[in-house]
mmCIF file of C-alpha atoms in Angstrom:
data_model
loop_
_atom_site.group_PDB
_atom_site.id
_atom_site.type_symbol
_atom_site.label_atom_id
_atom_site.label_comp_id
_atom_site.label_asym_id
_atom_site.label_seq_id
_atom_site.Cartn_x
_atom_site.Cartn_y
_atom_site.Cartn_z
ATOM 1 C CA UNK A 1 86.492 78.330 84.411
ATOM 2 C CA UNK A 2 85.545 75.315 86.847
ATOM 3 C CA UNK A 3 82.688 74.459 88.418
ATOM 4 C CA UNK A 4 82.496 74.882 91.935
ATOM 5 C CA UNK A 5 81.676 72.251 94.379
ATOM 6 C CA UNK A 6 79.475 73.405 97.099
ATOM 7 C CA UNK A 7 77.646 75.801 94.414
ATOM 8 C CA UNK A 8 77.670 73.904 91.288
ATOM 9 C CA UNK A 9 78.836 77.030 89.645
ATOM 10 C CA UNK A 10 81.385 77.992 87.716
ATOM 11 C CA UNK A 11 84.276 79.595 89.178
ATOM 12 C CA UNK A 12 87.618 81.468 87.495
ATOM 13 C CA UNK A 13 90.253 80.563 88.461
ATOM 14 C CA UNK A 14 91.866 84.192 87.919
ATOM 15 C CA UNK A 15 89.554 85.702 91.000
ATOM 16 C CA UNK A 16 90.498 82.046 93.550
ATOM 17 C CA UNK A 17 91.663 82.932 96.705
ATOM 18 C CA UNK A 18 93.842 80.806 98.615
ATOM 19 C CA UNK A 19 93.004 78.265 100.753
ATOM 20 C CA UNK A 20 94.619 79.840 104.552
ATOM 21 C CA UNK A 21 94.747 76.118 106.339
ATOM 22 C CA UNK A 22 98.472 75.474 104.425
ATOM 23 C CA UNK A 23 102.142 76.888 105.394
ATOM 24 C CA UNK A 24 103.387 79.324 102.996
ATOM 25 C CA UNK A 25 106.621 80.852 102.496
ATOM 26 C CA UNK A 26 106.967 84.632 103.104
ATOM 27 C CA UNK A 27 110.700 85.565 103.471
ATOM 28 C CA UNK A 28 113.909 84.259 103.269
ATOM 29 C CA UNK A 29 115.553 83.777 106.996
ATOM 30 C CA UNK A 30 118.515 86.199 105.785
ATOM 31 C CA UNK A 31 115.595 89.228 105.581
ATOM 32 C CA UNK A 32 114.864 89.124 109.062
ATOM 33 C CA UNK A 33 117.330 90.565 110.962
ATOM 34 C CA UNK A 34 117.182 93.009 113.302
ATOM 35 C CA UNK A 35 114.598 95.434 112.352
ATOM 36 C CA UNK A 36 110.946 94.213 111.783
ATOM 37 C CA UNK A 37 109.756 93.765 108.162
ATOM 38 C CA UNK A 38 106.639 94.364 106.230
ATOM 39 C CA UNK A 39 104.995 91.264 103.987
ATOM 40 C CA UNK A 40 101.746 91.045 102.557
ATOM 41 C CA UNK A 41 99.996 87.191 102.424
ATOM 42 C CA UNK A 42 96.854 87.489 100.417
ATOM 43 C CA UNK A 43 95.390 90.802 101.547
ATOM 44 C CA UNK A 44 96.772 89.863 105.375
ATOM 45 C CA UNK A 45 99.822 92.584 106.193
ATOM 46 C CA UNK A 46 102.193 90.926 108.500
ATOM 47 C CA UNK A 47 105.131 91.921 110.311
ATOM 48 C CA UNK A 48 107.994 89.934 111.021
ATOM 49 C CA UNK A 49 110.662 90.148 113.586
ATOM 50 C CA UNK A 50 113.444 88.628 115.292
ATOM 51 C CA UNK A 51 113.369 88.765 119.152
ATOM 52 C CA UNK A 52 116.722 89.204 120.800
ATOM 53 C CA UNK A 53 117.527 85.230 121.126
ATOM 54 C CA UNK A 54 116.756 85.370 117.014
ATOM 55 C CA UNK A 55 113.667 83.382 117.266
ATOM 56 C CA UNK A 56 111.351 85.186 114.015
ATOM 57 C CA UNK A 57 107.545 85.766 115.369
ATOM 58 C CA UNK A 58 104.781 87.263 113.058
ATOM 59 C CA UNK A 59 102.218 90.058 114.159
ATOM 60 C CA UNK A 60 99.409 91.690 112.220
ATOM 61 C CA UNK A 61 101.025 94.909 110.817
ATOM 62 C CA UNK A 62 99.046 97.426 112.710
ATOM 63 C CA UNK A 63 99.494 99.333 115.811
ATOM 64 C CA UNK A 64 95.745 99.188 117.238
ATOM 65 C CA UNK A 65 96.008 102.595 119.236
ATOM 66 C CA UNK A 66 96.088 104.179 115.301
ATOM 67 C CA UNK A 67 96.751 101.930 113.146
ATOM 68 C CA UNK A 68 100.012 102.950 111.636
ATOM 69 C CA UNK A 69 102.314 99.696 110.494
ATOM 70 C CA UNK A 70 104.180 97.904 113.080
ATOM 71 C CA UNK A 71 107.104 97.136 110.164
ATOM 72 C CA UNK A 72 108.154 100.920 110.668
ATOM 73 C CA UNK A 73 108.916 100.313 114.774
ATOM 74 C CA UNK A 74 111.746 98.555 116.312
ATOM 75 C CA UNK A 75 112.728 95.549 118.464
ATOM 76 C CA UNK A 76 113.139 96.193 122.150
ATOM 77 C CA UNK A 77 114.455 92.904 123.608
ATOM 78 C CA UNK A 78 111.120 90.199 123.075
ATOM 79 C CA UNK A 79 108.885 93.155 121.965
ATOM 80 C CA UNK A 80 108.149 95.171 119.086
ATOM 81 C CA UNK A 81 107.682 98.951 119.663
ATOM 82 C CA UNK A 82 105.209 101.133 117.548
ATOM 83 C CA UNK A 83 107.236 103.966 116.118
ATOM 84 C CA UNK A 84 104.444 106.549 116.853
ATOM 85 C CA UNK A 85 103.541 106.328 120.512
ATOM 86 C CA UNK A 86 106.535 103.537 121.741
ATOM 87 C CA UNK A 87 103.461 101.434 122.339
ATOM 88 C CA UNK A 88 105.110 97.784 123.155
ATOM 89 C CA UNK A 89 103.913 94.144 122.075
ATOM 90 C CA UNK A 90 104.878 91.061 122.825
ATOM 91 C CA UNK A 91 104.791 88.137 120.483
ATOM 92 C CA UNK A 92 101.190 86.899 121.356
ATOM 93 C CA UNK A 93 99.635 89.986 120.189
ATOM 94 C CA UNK A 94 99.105 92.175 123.202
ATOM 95 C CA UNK A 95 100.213 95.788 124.506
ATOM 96 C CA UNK A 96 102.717 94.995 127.579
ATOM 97 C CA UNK A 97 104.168 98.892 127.573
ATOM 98 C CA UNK A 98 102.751 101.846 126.982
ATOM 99 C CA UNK A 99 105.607 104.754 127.997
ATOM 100 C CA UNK A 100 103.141 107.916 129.202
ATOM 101 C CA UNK A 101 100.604 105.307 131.107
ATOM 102 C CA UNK A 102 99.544 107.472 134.340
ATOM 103 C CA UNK A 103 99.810 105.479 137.410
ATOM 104 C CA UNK A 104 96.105 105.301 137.579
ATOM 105 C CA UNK A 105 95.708 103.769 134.001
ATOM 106 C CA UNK A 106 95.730 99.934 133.085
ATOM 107 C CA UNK A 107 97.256 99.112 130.191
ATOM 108 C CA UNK A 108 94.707 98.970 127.152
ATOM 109 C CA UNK A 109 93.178 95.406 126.557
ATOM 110 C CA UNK A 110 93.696 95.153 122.825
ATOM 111 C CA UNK A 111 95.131 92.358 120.920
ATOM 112 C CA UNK A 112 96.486 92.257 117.118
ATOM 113 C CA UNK A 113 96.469 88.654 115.554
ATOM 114 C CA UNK A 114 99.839 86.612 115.721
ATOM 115 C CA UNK A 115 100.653 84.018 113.143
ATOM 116 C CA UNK A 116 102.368 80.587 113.460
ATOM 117 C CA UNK A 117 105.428 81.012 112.069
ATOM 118 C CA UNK A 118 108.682 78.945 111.591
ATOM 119 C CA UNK A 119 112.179 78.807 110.086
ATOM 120 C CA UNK A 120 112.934 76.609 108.034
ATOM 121 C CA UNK A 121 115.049 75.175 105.658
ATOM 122 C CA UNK A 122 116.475 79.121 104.935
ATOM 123 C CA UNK A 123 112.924 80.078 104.995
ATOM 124 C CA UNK A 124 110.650 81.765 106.879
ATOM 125 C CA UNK A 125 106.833 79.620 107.063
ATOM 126 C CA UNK A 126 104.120 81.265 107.622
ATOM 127 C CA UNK A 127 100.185 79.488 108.859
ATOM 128 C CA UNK A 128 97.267 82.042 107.906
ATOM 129 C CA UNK A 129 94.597 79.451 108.750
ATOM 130 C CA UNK A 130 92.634 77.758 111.139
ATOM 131 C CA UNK A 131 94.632 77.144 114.616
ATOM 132 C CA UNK A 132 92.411 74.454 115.292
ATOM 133 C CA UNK A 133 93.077 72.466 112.009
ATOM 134 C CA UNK A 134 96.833 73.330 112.729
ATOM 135 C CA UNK A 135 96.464 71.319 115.720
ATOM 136 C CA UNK A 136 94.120 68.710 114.637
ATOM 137 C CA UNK A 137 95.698 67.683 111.736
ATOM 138 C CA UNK A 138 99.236 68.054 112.865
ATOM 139 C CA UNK A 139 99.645 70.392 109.563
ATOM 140 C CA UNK A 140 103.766 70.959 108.438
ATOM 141 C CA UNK A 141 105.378 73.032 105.927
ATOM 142 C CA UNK A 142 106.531 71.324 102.910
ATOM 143 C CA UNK A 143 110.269 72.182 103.782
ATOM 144 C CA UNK A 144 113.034 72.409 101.229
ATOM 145 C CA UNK A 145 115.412 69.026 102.532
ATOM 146 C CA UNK A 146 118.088 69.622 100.132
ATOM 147 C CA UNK A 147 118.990 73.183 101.500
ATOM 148 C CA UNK A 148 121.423 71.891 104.484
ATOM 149 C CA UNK A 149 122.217 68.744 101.732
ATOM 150 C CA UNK A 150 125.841 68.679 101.448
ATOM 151 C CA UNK A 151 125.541 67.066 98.146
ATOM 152 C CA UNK A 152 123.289 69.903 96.994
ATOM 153 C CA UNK A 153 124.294 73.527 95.977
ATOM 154 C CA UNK A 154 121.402 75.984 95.926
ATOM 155 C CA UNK A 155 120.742 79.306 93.916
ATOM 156 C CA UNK A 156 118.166 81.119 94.542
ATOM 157 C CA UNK A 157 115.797 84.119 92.432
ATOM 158 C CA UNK A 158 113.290 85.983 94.027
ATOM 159 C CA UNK A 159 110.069 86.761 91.818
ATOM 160 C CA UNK A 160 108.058 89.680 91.989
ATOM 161 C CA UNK A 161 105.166 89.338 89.607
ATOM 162 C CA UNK A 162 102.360 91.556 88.573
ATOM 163 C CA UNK A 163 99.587 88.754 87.900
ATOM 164 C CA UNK A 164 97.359 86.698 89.308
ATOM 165 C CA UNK A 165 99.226 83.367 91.683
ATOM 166 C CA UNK A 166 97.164 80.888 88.828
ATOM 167 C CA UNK A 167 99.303 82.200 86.015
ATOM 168 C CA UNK A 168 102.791 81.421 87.366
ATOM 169 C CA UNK A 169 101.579 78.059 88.211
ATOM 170 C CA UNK A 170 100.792 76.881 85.065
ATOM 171 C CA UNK A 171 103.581 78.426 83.639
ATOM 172 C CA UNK A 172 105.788 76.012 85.556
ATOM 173 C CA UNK A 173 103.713 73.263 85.178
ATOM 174 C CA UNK A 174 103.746 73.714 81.579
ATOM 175 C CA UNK A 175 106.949 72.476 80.082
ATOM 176 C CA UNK A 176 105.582 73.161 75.953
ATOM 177 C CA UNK A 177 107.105 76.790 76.487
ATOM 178 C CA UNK A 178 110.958 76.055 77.113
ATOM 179 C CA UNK A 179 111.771 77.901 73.467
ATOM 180 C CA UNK A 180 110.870 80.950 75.411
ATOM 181 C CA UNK A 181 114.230 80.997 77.446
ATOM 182 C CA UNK A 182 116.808 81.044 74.500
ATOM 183 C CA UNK A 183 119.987 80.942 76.327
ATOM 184 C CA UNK A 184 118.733 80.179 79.304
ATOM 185 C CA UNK A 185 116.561 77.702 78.088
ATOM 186 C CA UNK A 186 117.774 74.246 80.052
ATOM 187 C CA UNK A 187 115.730 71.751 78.555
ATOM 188 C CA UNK A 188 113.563 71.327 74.847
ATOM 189 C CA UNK A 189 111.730 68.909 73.035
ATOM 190 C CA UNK A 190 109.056 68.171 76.051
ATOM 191 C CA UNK A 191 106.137 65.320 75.786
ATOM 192 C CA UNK A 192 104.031 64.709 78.371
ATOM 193 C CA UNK A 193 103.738 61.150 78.958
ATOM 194 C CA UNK A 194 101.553 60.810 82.575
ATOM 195 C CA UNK A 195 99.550 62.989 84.822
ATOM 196 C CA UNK A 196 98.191 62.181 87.980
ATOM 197 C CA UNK A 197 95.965 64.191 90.682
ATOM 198 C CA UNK A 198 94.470 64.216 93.970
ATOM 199 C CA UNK A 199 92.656 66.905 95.911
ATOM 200 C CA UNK A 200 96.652 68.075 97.285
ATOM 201 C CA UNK A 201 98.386 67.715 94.332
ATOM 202 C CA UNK A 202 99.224 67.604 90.211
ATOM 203 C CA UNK A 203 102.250 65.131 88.772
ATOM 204 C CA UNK A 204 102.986 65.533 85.540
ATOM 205 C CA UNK A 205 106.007 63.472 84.044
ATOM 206 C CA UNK A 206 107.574 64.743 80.891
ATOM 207 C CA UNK A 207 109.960 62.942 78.429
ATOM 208 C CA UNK A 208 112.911 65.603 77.444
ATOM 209 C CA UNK A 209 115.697 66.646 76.246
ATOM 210 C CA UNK A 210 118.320 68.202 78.439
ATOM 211 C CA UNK A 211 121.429 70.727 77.804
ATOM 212 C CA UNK A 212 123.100 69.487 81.001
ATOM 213 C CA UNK A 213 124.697 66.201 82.408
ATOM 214 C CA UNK A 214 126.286 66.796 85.782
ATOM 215 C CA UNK A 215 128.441 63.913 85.909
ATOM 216 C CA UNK A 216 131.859 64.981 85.993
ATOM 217 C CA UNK A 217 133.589 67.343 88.171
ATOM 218 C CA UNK A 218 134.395 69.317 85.325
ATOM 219 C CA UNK A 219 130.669 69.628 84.647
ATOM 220 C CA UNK A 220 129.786 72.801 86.691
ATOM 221 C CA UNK A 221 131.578 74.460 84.117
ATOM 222 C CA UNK A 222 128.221 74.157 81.641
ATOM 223 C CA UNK A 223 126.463 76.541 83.982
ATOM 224 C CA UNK A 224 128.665 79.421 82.714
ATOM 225 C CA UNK A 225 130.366 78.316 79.506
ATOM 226 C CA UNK A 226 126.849 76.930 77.143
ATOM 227 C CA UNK A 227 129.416 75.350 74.647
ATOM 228 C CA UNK A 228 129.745 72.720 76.989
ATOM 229 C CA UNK A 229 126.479 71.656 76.943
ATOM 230 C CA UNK A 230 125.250 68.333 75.287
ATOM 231 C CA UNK A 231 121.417 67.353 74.734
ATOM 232 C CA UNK A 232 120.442 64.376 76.174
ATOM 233 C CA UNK A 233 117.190 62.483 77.151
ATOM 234 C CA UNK A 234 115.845 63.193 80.500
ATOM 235 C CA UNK A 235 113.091 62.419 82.652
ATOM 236 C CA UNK A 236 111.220 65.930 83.650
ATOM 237 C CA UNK A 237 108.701 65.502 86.553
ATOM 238 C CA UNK A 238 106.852 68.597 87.590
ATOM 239 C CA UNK A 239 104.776 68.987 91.026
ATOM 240 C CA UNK A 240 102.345 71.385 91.816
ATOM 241 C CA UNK A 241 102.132 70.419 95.710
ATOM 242 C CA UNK A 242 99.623 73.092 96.981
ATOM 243 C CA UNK A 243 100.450 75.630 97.469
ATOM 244 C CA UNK A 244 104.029 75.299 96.408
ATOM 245 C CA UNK A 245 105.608 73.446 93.329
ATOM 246 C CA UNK A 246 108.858 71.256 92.485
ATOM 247 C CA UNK A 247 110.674 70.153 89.696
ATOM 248 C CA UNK A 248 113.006 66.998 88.602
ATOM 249 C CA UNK A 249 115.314 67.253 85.634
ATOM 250 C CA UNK A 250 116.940 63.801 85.387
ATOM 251 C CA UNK A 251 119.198 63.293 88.536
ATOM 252 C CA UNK A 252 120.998 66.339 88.411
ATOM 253 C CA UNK A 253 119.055 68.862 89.236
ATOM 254 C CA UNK A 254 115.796 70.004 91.409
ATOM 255 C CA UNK A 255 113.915 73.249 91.493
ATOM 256 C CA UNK A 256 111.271 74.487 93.909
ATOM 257 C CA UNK A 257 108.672 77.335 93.913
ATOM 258 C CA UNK A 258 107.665 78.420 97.064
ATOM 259 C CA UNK A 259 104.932 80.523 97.044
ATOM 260 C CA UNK A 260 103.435 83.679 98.887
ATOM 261 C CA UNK A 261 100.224 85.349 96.824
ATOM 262 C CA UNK A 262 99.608 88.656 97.438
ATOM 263 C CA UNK A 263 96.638 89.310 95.930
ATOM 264 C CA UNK A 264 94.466 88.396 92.962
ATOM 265 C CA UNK A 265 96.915 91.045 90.722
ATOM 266 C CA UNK A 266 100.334 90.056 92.625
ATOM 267 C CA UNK A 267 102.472 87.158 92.973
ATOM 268 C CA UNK A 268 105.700 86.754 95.502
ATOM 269 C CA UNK A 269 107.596 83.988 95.100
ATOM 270 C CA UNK A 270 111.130 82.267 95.333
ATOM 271 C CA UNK A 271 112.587 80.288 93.021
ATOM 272 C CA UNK A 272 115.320 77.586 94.326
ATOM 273 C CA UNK A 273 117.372 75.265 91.740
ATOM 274 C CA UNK A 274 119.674 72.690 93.103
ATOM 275 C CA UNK A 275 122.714 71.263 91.115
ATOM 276 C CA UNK A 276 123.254 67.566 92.944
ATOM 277 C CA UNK A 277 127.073 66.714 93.685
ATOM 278 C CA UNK A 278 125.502 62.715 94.093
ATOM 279 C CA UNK A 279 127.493 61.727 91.082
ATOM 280 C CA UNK A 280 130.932 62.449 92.475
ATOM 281 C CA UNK A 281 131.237 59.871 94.986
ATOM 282 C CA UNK A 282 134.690 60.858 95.746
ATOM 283 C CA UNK A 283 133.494 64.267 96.978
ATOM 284 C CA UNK A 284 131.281 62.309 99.926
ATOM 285 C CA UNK A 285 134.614 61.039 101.385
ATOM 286 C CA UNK A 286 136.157 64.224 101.958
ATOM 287 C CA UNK A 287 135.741 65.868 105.455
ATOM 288 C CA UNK A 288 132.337 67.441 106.037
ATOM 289 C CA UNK A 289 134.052 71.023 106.464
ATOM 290 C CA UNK A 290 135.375 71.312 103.335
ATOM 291 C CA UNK A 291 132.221 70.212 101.577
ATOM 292 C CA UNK A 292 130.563 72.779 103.388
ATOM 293 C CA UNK A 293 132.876 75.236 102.610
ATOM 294 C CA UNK A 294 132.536 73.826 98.967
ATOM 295 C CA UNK A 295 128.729 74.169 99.237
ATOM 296 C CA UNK A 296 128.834 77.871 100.693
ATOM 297 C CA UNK A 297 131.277 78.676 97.923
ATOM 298 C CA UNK A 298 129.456 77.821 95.065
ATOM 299 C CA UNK A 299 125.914 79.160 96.338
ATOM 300 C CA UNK A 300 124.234 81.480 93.474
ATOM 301 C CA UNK A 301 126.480 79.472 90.894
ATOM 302 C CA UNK A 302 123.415 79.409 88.509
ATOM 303 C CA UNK A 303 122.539 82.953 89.377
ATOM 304 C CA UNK A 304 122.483 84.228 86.008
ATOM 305 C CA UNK A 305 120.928 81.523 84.237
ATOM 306 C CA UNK A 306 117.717 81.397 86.795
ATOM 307 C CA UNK A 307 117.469 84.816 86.765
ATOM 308 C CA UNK A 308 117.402 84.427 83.141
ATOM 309 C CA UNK A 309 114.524 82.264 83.294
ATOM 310 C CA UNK A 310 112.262 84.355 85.953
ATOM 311 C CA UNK A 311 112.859 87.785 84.066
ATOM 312 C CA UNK A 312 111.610 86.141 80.864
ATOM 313 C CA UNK A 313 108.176 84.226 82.240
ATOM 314 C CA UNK A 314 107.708 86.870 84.735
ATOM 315 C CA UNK A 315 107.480 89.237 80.995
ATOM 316 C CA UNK A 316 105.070 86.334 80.004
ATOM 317 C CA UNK A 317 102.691 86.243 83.006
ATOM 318 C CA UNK A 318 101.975 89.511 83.232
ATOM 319 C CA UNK A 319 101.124 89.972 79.167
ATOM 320 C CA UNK A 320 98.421 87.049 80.692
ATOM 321 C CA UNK A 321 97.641 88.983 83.179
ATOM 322 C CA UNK A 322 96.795 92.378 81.483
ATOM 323 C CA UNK A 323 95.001 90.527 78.866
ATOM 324 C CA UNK A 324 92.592 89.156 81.190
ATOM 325 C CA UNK A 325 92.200 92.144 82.877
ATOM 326 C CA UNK A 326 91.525 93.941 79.386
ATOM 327 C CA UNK A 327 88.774 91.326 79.141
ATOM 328 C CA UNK A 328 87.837 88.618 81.175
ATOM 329 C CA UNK A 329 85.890 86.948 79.475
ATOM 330 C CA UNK A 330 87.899 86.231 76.435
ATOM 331 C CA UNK A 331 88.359 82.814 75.605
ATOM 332 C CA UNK A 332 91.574 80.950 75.552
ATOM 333 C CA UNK A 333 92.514 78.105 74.227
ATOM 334 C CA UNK A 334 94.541 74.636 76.345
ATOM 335 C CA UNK A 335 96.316 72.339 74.692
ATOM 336 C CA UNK A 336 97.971 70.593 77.889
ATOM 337 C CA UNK A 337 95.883 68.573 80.121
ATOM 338 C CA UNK A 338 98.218 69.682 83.108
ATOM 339 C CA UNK A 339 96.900 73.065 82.922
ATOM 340 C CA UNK A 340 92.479 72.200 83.306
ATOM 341 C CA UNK A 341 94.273 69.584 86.013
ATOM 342 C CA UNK A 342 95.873 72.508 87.958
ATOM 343 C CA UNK A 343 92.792 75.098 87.611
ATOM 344 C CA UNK A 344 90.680 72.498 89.056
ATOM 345 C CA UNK A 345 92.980 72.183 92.117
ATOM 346 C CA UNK A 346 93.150 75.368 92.707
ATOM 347 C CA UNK A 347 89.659 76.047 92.566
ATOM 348 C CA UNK A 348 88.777 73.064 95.073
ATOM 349 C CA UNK A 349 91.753 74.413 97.365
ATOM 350 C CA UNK A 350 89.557 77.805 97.377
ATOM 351 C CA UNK A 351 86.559 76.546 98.138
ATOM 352 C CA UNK A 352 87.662 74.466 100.611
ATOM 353 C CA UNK A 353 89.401 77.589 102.273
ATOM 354 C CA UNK A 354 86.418 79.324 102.098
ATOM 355 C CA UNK A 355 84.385 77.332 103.884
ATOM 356 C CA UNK A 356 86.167 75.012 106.160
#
């Protein structure tokens, strides 16, 4: 529970909405293709769509003439066609085609919302908020730098998780749980050493001990084979950078969470680990194709071990999550200062949602 601050009363943090007025992340590029898709963003259902020069726009999912789902048309050239009546729209919202109109009917004046939109980074960003503050303050998406890295090689893990967006957040700011993950447990032995917050963001730094050292070119071989792996002592800094959240294990890898909340009982996100290629200088001289090739090839290399890792907090989560909904107001009890740090945030990111 936190206190709010325009009411002076207490909030929890299991009911927050989000705060609209950020970019969020609500499909991977390589979904959109050529027929329009259905996401939800907190409550909001959205369709997204690729017009024929592959540009990706994003319509409220609903034919106004009866409200079926846009998702289930098609793409006609620029515009996306209703599947019930062939009604057409164009990617500002409004009915340019309607195939029966009589020659003495205008087209209808109705307009569905469209939301800023842009792809990024292997991802596709999505702006719920205020246009005007999207302007004013020159707002960006948090982008993912590393993805188009050559000295970076990405996996990435979808999550699909029944619970409420709070509950995976502190389960990744929270690094007292890595005996959880067994095998695909990558670090142990966390203390947290420093926290720091603002109204945009938590920093926690950890002192820990990792599994992996990616320091030879040999190394890669400790994602697959675990009696390769040595513990060592390594710096573990973890980010929650609202709305999204990213990770430092030492200097070989980096993980992002990008998130997309779908409401208070549902959480879509995607989880993206990086294994950094910085120590093998030698590598950076050879010609940029074949380190491209050398990035594409090895793409999903930690597949099974981050997979691993979502299937058993995801299990986690949602225990939290039925528990609360069993009873609310049960008590719990924090032992991590990150945790009351990242509730807080959250709340204030709410609030100021709410009424901005």
């Amino acid at each position: 529970m936190q206190v709010s601050p325009q009411t002076n009363q207490f909030v929890d943090v299991r009911t927050c909405g989000i705060n609209p007025n950020h970019w969020y992340v609500v499909a991977r590029s390589t979904e959109v293709r050529d027929k329009p898709i259905g996401v939800t963003l907190w409550h909001q259902a959205i369709v997204l769509y690729r017009d024929k020069t592959g540009k990706v726009h994003a319509l409220e999912d609903r034919c106004p003439h009866r409200q079926v789902k846009l998702s289930h048309g098609k793409v006609i050239g620029n515009e996306l066609e209703c599947s019930y009546h062939g009604w057409r729209f164009n990617w500002e919202g409004n009915c340019v085609a309607v195939p029966y109109l009589a020659s003495n009917q205008k087209l209808p004046n109705c307009q569905i919302c469209r939301y800023p939109v842009r792809e990024l980074d292997g991802f596709i960003w999505l702006f719920p908020g205020d246009l005007d503050k999207l302007d004013r303050d020159s707002i960006q998406p948090m982008g993912v730098p590393e993805w188009e890295h050559l000295n970076y090689i990405a996996t990435v893990s979808s999550i699909e998780c029944k619970g409420h967006y709070s509950f995976l957040i502190e389960n990744l700011m929270d690094m007292y749980h890595g005996h959880l993950h067994n095998d695909y447990q990558a670090w142990t032995s966390a203390s947290l050493k420093d926290l720091n917050t603002d109204e945009k963001q938590v920093k926690a730094h950890y002192e820990a001990q990792s599994y992996y050292k990616i320091d030879k070119i040999w190394s890669i071989s400790q994602l697959f084979f675990p009696a390769f792996r040595r513990l060592h002592p390594e710096p573990l800094d973890v980010s929650y950078v609202y709305p999204h959240w990213v990770s430092t294990l030492g200097k070989d890898f980096k993980i992002y969470c990008l998130f997309c909340p779908v409401n208070q009982n549902y959480t879509r996100a995607y989880l993206i680990h990086f294994t950094s290629l910085n120590s093998f200088w030698r590598l950076h001289k050879l010609p940029v194709r074949f380190r491209r090739y050398l990035k594409n090839s090895l793409f999903g290399s930690a597949q099974k071990l981050l997979d691993g890792l979502v299937r058993q907090d995801v299990e986690m989560i949602e225990q939290e999550q039925q528990a609360y909904l069993n009873d609310p107001g049960r008590r719990t009890y924090e032992l991590n200062p990150a945790i009351a740090s990242v509730q807080k945030l959250i709340c204030q990111q709410a609030a100021m949602g709410n009424y901005q």
